[in-house]
CSV table of C-alpha atoms in Angstrom, one decimal:
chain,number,residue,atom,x,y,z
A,18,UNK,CA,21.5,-4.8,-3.5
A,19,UNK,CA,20.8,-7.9,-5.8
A,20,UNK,CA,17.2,-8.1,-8.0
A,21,UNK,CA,16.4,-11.3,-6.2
A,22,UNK,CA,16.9,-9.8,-2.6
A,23,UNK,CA,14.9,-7.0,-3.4
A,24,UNK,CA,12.2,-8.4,-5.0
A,25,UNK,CA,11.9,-10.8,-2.3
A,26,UNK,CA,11.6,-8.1,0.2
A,27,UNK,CA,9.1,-6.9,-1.8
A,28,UNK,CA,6.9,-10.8,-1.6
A,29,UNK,CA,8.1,-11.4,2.1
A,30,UNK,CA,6.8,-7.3,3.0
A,31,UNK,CA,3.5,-7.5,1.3
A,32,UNK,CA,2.7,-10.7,2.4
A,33,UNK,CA,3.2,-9.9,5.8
A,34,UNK,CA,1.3,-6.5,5.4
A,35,UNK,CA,-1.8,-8.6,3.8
A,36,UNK,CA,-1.5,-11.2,7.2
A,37,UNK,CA,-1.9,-8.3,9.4
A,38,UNK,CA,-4.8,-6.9,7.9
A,39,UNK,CA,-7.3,-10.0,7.3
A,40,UNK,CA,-5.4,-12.0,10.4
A,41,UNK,CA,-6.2,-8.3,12.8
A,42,UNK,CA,-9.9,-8.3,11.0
A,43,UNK,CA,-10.5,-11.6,11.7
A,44,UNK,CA,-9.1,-11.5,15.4
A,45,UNK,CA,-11.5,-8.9,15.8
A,46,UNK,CA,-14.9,-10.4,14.3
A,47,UNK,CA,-14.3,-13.0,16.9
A,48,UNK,CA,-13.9,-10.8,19.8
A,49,UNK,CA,-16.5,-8.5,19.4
A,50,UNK,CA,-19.4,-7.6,17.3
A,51,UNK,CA,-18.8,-4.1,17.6
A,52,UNK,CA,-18.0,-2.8,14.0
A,53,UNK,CA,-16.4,0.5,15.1
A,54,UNK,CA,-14.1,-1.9,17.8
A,55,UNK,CA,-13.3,-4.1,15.4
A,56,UNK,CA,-12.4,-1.1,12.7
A,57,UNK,CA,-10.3,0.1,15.5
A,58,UNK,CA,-8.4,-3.0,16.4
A,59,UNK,CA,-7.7,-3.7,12.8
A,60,UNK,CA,-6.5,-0.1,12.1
A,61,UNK,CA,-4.0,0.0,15.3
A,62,UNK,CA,-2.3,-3.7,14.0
A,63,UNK,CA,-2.1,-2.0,10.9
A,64,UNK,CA,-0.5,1.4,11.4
A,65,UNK,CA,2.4,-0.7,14.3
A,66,UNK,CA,2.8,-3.8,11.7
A,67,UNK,CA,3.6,-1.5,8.7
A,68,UNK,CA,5.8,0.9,10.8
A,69,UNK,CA,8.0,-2.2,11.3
A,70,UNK,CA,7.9,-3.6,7.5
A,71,UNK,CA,9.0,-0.3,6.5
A,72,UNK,CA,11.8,0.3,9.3
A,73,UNK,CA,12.9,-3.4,8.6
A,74,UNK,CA,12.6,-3.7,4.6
A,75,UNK,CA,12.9,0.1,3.2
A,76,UNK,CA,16.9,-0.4,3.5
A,77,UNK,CA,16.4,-3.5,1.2
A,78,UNK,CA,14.1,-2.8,-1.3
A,79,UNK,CA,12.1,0.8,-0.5
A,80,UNK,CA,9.2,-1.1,1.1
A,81,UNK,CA,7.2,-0.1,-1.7
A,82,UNK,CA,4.7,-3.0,-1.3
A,83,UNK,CA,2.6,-1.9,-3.5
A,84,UNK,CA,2.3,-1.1,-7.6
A,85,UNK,CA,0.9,2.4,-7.4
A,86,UNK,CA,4.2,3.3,-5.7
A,87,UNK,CA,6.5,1.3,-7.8
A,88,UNK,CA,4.9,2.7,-11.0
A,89,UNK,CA,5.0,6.3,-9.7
A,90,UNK,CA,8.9,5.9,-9.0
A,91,UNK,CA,9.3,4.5,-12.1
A,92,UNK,CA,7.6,7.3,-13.7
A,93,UNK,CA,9.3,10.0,-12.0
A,94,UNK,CA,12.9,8.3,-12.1
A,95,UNK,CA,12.8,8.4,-16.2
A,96,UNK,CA,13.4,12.4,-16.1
A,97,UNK,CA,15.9,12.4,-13.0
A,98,UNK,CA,17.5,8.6,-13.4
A,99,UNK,CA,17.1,7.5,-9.6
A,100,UNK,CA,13.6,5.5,-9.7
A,101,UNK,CA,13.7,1.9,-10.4
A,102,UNK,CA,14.3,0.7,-13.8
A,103,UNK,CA,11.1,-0.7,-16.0
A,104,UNK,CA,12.7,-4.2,-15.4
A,105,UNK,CA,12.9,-3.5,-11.8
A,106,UNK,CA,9.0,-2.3,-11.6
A,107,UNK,CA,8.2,-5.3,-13.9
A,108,UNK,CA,10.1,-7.3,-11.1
A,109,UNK,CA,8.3,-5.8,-8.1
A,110,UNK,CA,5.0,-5.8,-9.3
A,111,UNK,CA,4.3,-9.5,-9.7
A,112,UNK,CA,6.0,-10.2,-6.5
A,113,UNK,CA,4.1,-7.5,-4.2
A,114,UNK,CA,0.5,-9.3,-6.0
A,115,UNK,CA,2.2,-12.9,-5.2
A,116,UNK,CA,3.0,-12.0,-1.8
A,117,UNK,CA,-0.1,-10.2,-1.1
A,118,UNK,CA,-2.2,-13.6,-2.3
A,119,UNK,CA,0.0,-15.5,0.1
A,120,UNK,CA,-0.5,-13.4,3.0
A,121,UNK,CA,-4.4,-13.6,2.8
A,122,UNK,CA,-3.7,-17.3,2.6
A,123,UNK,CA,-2.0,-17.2,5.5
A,124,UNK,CA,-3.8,-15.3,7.9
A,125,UNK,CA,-6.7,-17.8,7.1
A,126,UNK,CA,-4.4,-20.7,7.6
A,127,UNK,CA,-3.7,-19.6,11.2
A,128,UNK,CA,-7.3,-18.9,12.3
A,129,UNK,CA,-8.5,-22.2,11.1
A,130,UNK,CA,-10.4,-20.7,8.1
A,131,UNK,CA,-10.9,-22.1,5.1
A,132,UNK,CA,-7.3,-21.1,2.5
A,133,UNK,CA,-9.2,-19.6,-0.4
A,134,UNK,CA,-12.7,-18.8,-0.4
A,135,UNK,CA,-13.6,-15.5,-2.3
A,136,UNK,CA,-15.1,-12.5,-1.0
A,137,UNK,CA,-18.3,-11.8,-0.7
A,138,UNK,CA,-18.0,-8.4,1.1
A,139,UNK,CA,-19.3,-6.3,-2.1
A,140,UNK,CA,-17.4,-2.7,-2.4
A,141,UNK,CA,-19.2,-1.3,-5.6
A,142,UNK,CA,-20.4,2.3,-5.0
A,143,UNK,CA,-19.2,4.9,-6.2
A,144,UNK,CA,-18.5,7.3,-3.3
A,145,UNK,CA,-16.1,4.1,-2.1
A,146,UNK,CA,-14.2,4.6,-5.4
A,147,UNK,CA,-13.7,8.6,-4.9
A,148,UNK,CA,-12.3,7.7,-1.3
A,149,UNK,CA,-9.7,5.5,-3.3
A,150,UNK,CA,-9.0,8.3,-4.9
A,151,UNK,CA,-8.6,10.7,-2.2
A,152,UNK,CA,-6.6,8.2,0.0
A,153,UNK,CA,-4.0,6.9,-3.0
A,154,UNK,CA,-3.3,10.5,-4.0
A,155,UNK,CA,-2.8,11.5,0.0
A,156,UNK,CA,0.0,8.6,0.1
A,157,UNK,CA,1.6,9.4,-3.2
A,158,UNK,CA,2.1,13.0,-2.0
A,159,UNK,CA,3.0,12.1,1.2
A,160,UNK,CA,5.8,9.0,-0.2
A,161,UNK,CA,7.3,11.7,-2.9
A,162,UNK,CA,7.5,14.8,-0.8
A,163,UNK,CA,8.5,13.0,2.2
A,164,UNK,CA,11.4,12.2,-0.4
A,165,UNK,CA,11.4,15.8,-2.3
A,166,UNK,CA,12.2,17.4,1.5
A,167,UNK,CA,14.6,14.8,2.2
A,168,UNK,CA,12.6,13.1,5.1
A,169,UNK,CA,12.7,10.1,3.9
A,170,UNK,CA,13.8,8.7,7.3
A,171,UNK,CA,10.4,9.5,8.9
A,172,UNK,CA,8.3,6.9,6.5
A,173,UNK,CA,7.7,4.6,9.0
A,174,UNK,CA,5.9,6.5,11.4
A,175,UNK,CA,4.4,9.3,8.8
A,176,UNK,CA,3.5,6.6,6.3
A,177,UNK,CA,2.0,4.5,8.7
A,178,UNK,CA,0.2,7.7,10.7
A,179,UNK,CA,-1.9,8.3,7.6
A,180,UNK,CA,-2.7,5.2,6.7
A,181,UNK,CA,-4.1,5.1,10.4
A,182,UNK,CA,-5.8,8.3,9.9
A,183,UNK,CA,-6.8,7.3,6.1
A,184,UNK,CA,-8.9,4.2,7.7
A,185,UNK,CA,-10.9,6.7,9.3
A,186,UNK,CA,-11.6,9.5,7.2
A,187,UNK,CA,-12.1,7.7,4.1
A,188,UNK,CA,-15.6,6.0,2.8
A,189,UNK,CA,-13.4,3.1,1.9
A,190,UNK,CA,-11.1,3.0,4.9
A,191,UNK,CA,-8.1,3.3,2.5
A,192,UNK,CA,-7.2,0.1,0.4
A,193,UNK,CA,-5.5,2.4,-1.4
A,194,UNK,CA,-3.2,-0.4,-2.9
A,195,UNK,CA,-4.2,-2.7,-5.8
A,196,UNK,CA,-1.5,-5.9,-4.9
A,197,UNK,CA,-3.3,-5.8,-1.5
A,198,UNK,CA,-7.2,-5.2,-2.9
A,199,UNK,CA,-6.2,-8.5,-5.2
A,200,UNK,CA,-4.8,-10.4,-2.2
A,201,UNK,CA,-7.9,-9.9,-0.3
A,202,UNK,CA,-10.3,-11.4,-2.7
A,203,UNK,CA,-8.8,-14.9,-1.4
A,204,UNK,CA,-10.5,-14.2,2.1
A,205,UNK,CA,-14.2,-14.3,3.0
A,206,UNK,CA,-13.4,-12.3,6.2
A,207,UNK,CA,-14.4,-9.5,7.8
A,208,UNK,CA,-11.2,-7.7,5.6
A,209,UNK,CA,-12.2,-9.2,2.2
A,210,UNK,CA,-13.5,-7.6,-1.2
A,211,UNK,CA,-15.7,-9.3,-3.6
A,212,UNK,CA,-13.5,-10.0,-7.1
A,213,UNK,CA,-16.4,-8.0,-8.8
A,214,UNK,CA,-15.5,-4.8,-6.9
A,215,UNK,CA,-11.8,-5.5,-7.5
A,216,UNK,CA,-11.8,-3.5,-11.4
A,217,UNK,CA,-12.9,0.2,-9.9
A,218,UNK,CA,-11.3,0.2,-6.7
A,219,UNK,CA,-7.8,-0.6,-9.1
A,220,UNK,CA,-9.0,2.0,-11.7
A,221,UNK,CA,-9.9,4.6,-8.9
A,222,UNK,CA,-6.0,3.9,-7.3
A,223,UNK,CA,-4.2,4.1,-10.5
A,224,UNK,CA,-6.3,7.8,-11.0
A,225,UNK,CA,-5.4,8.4,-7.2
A,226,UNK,CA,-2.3,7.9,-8.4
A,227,UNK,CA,-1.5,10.2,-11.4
A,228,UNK,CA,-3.3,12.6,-9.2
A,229,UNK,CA,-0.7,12.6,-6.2
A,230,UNK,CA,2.2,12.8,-8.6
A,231,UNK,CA,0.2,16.1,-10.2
A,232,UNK,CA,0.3,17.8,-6.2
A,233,UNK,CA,3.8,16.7,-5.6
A,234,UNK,CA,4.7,18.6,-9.0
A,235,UNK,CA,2.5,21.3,-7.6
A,236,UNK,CA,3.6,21.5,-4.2
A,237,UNK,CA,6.9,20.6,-4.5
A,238,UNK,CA,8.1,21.6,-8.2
A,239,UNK,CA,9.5,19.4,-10.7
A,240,UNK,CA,13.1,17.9,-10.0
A,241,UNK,CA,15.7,18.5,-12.5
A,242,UNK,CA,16.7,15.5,-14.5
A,243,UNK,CA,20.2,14.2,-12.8
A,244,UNK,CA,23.2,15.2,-14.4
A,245,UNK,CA,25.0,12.7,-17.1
A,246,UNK,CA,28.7,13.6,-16.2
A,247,UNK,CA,30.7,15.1,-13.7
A,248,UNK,CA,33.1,18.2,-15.0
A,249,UNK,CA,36.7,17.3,-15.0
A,250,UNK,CA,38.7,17.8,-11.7
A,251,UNK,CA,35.4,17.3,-9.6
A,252,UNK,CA,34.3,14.7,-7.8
A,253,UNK,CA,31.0,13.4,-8.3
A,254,UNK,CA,27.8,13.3,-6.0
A,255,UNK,CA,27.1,9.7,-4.7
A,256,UNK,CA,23.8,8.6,-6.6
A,257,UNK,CA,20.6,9.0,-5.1
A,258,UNK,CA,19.0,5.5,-4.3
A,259,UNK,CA,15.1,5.9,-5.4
A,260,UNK,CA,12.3,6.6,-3.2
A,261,UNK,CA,12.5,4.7,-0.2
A,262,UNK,CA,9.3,5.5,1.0
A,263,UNK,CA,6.6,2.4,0.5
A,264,UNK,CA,2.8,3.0,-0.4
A,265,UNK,CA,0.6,0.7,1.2
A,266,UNK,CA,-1.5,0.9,2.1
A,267,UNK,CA,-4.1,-1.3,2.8
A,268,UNK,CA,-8.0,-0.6,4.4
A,269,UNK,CA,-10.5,-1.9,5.8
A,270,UNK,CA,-14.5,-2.8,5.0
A,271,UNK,CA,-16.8,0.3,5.7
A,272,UNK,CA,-16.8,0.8,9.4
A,273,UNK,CA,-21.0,0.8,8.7
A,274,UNK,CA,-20.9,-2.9,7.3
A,275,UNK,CA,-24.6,-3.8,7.6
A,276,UNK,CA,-23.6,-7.4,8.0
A,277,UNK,CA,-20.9,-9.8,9.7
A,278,UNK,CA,-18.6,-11.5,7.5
C-alpha cells in the first residue's frame, strides 16, 4: 500500500475518532445533565465508532490512530524488521495530530459551536496522570499481544471493549492517546482538555507506553529478530505486515466533573 494512502487513513481515522468523541460528549451535555448518562452515552459511541475505524482502516494502514502505538511498532519492528519504518512513523504521526485537530473542529462545526475555542476543562492532578498510565500500558499490551498470539483479527471488538471498559475504571476515563488529548484542546466541550494539562497527560502516555512494551516482553517473551535470507532451495515465508492493531484511544472528562462545560 502507497505512503500517501496510508497516511491518509491515518488523518481520515483519527479525525473521525476525535468527531465521535467531542460530537457524542456534546450530544449528551444537551440531553441531559446527568454526568454519569452523559459518560455513558459518550463511552457507547466510542467503543461502536472505533470498532468500525478499525474494521474499515486496519487493512489500509493498521488503524494505529495514535503516536504511542506508531512509536511502539516502530520500536519493536527495529529488532524483528516488520514495524513501520522511522520515515513511516514520521509520516503517521503528524497526520494522526492533523486529523485529530480537524475532527474536534468538526464535531463543533456540526453542533453549531464555535470552531476553535480552547478548553477550559482543567485535567492537572496527579492521580489523572497515573490513570494515563495505567490505561496506555493496558492498550499497548493488549495491541502487541493481540499481535504476539496472532489475534490480530479480533482488534476491533477487543480494542474497542477496553477502551469501553478503560472509560470506566480509570480516574482519567482513558485519553490514553496524545494526537487525540492535542485535538481536544480545540473544543470547549464537555470532552475538551485545557492546553495546560496537555504536557503530563502526553508525558504520563509516553511512560504508559514504555511500560506496556515492558509486560508484553514479560508476558509474551521477546520476538526473534526476522531472518535476513532464506537458505537455498527453500522458499521463503511471506513478510509479516506490522502490527495491525490501532491504539486509541481516546477518554472522557472525569465522570465527577463538578461543573458543565
Amino acid at each position: 500500500m502507497p505512503l500517501g494512502r496510508r497516511v491518509a487513513a491515518e488523518a481520515v481515522g483519527s479525525a473521525a475518532l476525535v468527531a465521535i468523541v467531542v460530537g457524542s460528549g456534546i450530544q449528551a451535555a444537551e440531553l441531559t445533565h446527568d454526568v454519569g448518562v452523559r459518560l455513558l452515552a459518550n463511552s457507547l459511541a466510542t467503543v461502536f465508532g472505533l470498532g468500525v475505524l478499525i474494521a474499515l482502516l486496519g487493512p489500509v494502514s493498521g488503524a494505529h490512530f495514535n503516536p504511542v502505538v506508531t512509536l511502539a511498532a516502530w520500536a519493536t519492528g527495529r529488532r524483528t524488521g516488520d514495524g513501520p519504518s522511522g520515515r513511516e512513523a514520521a509520516a503517521y504521526i503528524p497526520a494522526q495530530v492533523a486529523g485529530a485537530v480537524a475532527g474536534a473542529v468538526l464535531a463543533d462545526a456540526m453542533f453549531g459551536r464555535p470552531l476553535v475555542r480552547w478548553s477550559t476543562h482543567d485535567r492537572f492532578a496527579g492521580h489523572l496522570w497515573l490513570g494515563e498510565v495505567v490505561a496506555t500500558a493496558g492498550l499497548v499490551l493488549l495491541v502487541f499481544g493481540l499481535t504476539r498470539t496472532g489475534q490480530a483479527r479480533h482488534a476491533p471488538v477487543a480494542v474497542a471493549s477496553y477502551i469501553g471498559a478503560a472509560y470506566w475504571f480509570t480516574s482519567s476515563t482513558s485519553f490514553a492517546n496524545p494526537a487525540v488529548t492535542i485535538g481536544r484542546t480545540f473544543t470547549d466541550t464537555f470532552a475538551g482538555i485545557a492546553p495546560g494539562s496537555v504536557g503530563p497527560f502526553v508525558a504520563a502516555q509516553l511512560v504508559g507506553a514504555a511500560l506496556g512494551l515492558g509486560l508484553v516482553a514479560a508476558v509474551f517473551g521477546r520476538r526473534a529478530p526476522a531472518p535476513t535470507a532464506v537458505p537455498a532451495g527453500l522458499p521463503g515465508e511471506p513478510e509479516l505486515p506490522a502490527p495491525t492493531v490501532p491504539a486509541d484511544l481516546p477518554g472522557e472528562p472525569e465522570p465527577d466533573a463538578p461543573t458543565l462545560p
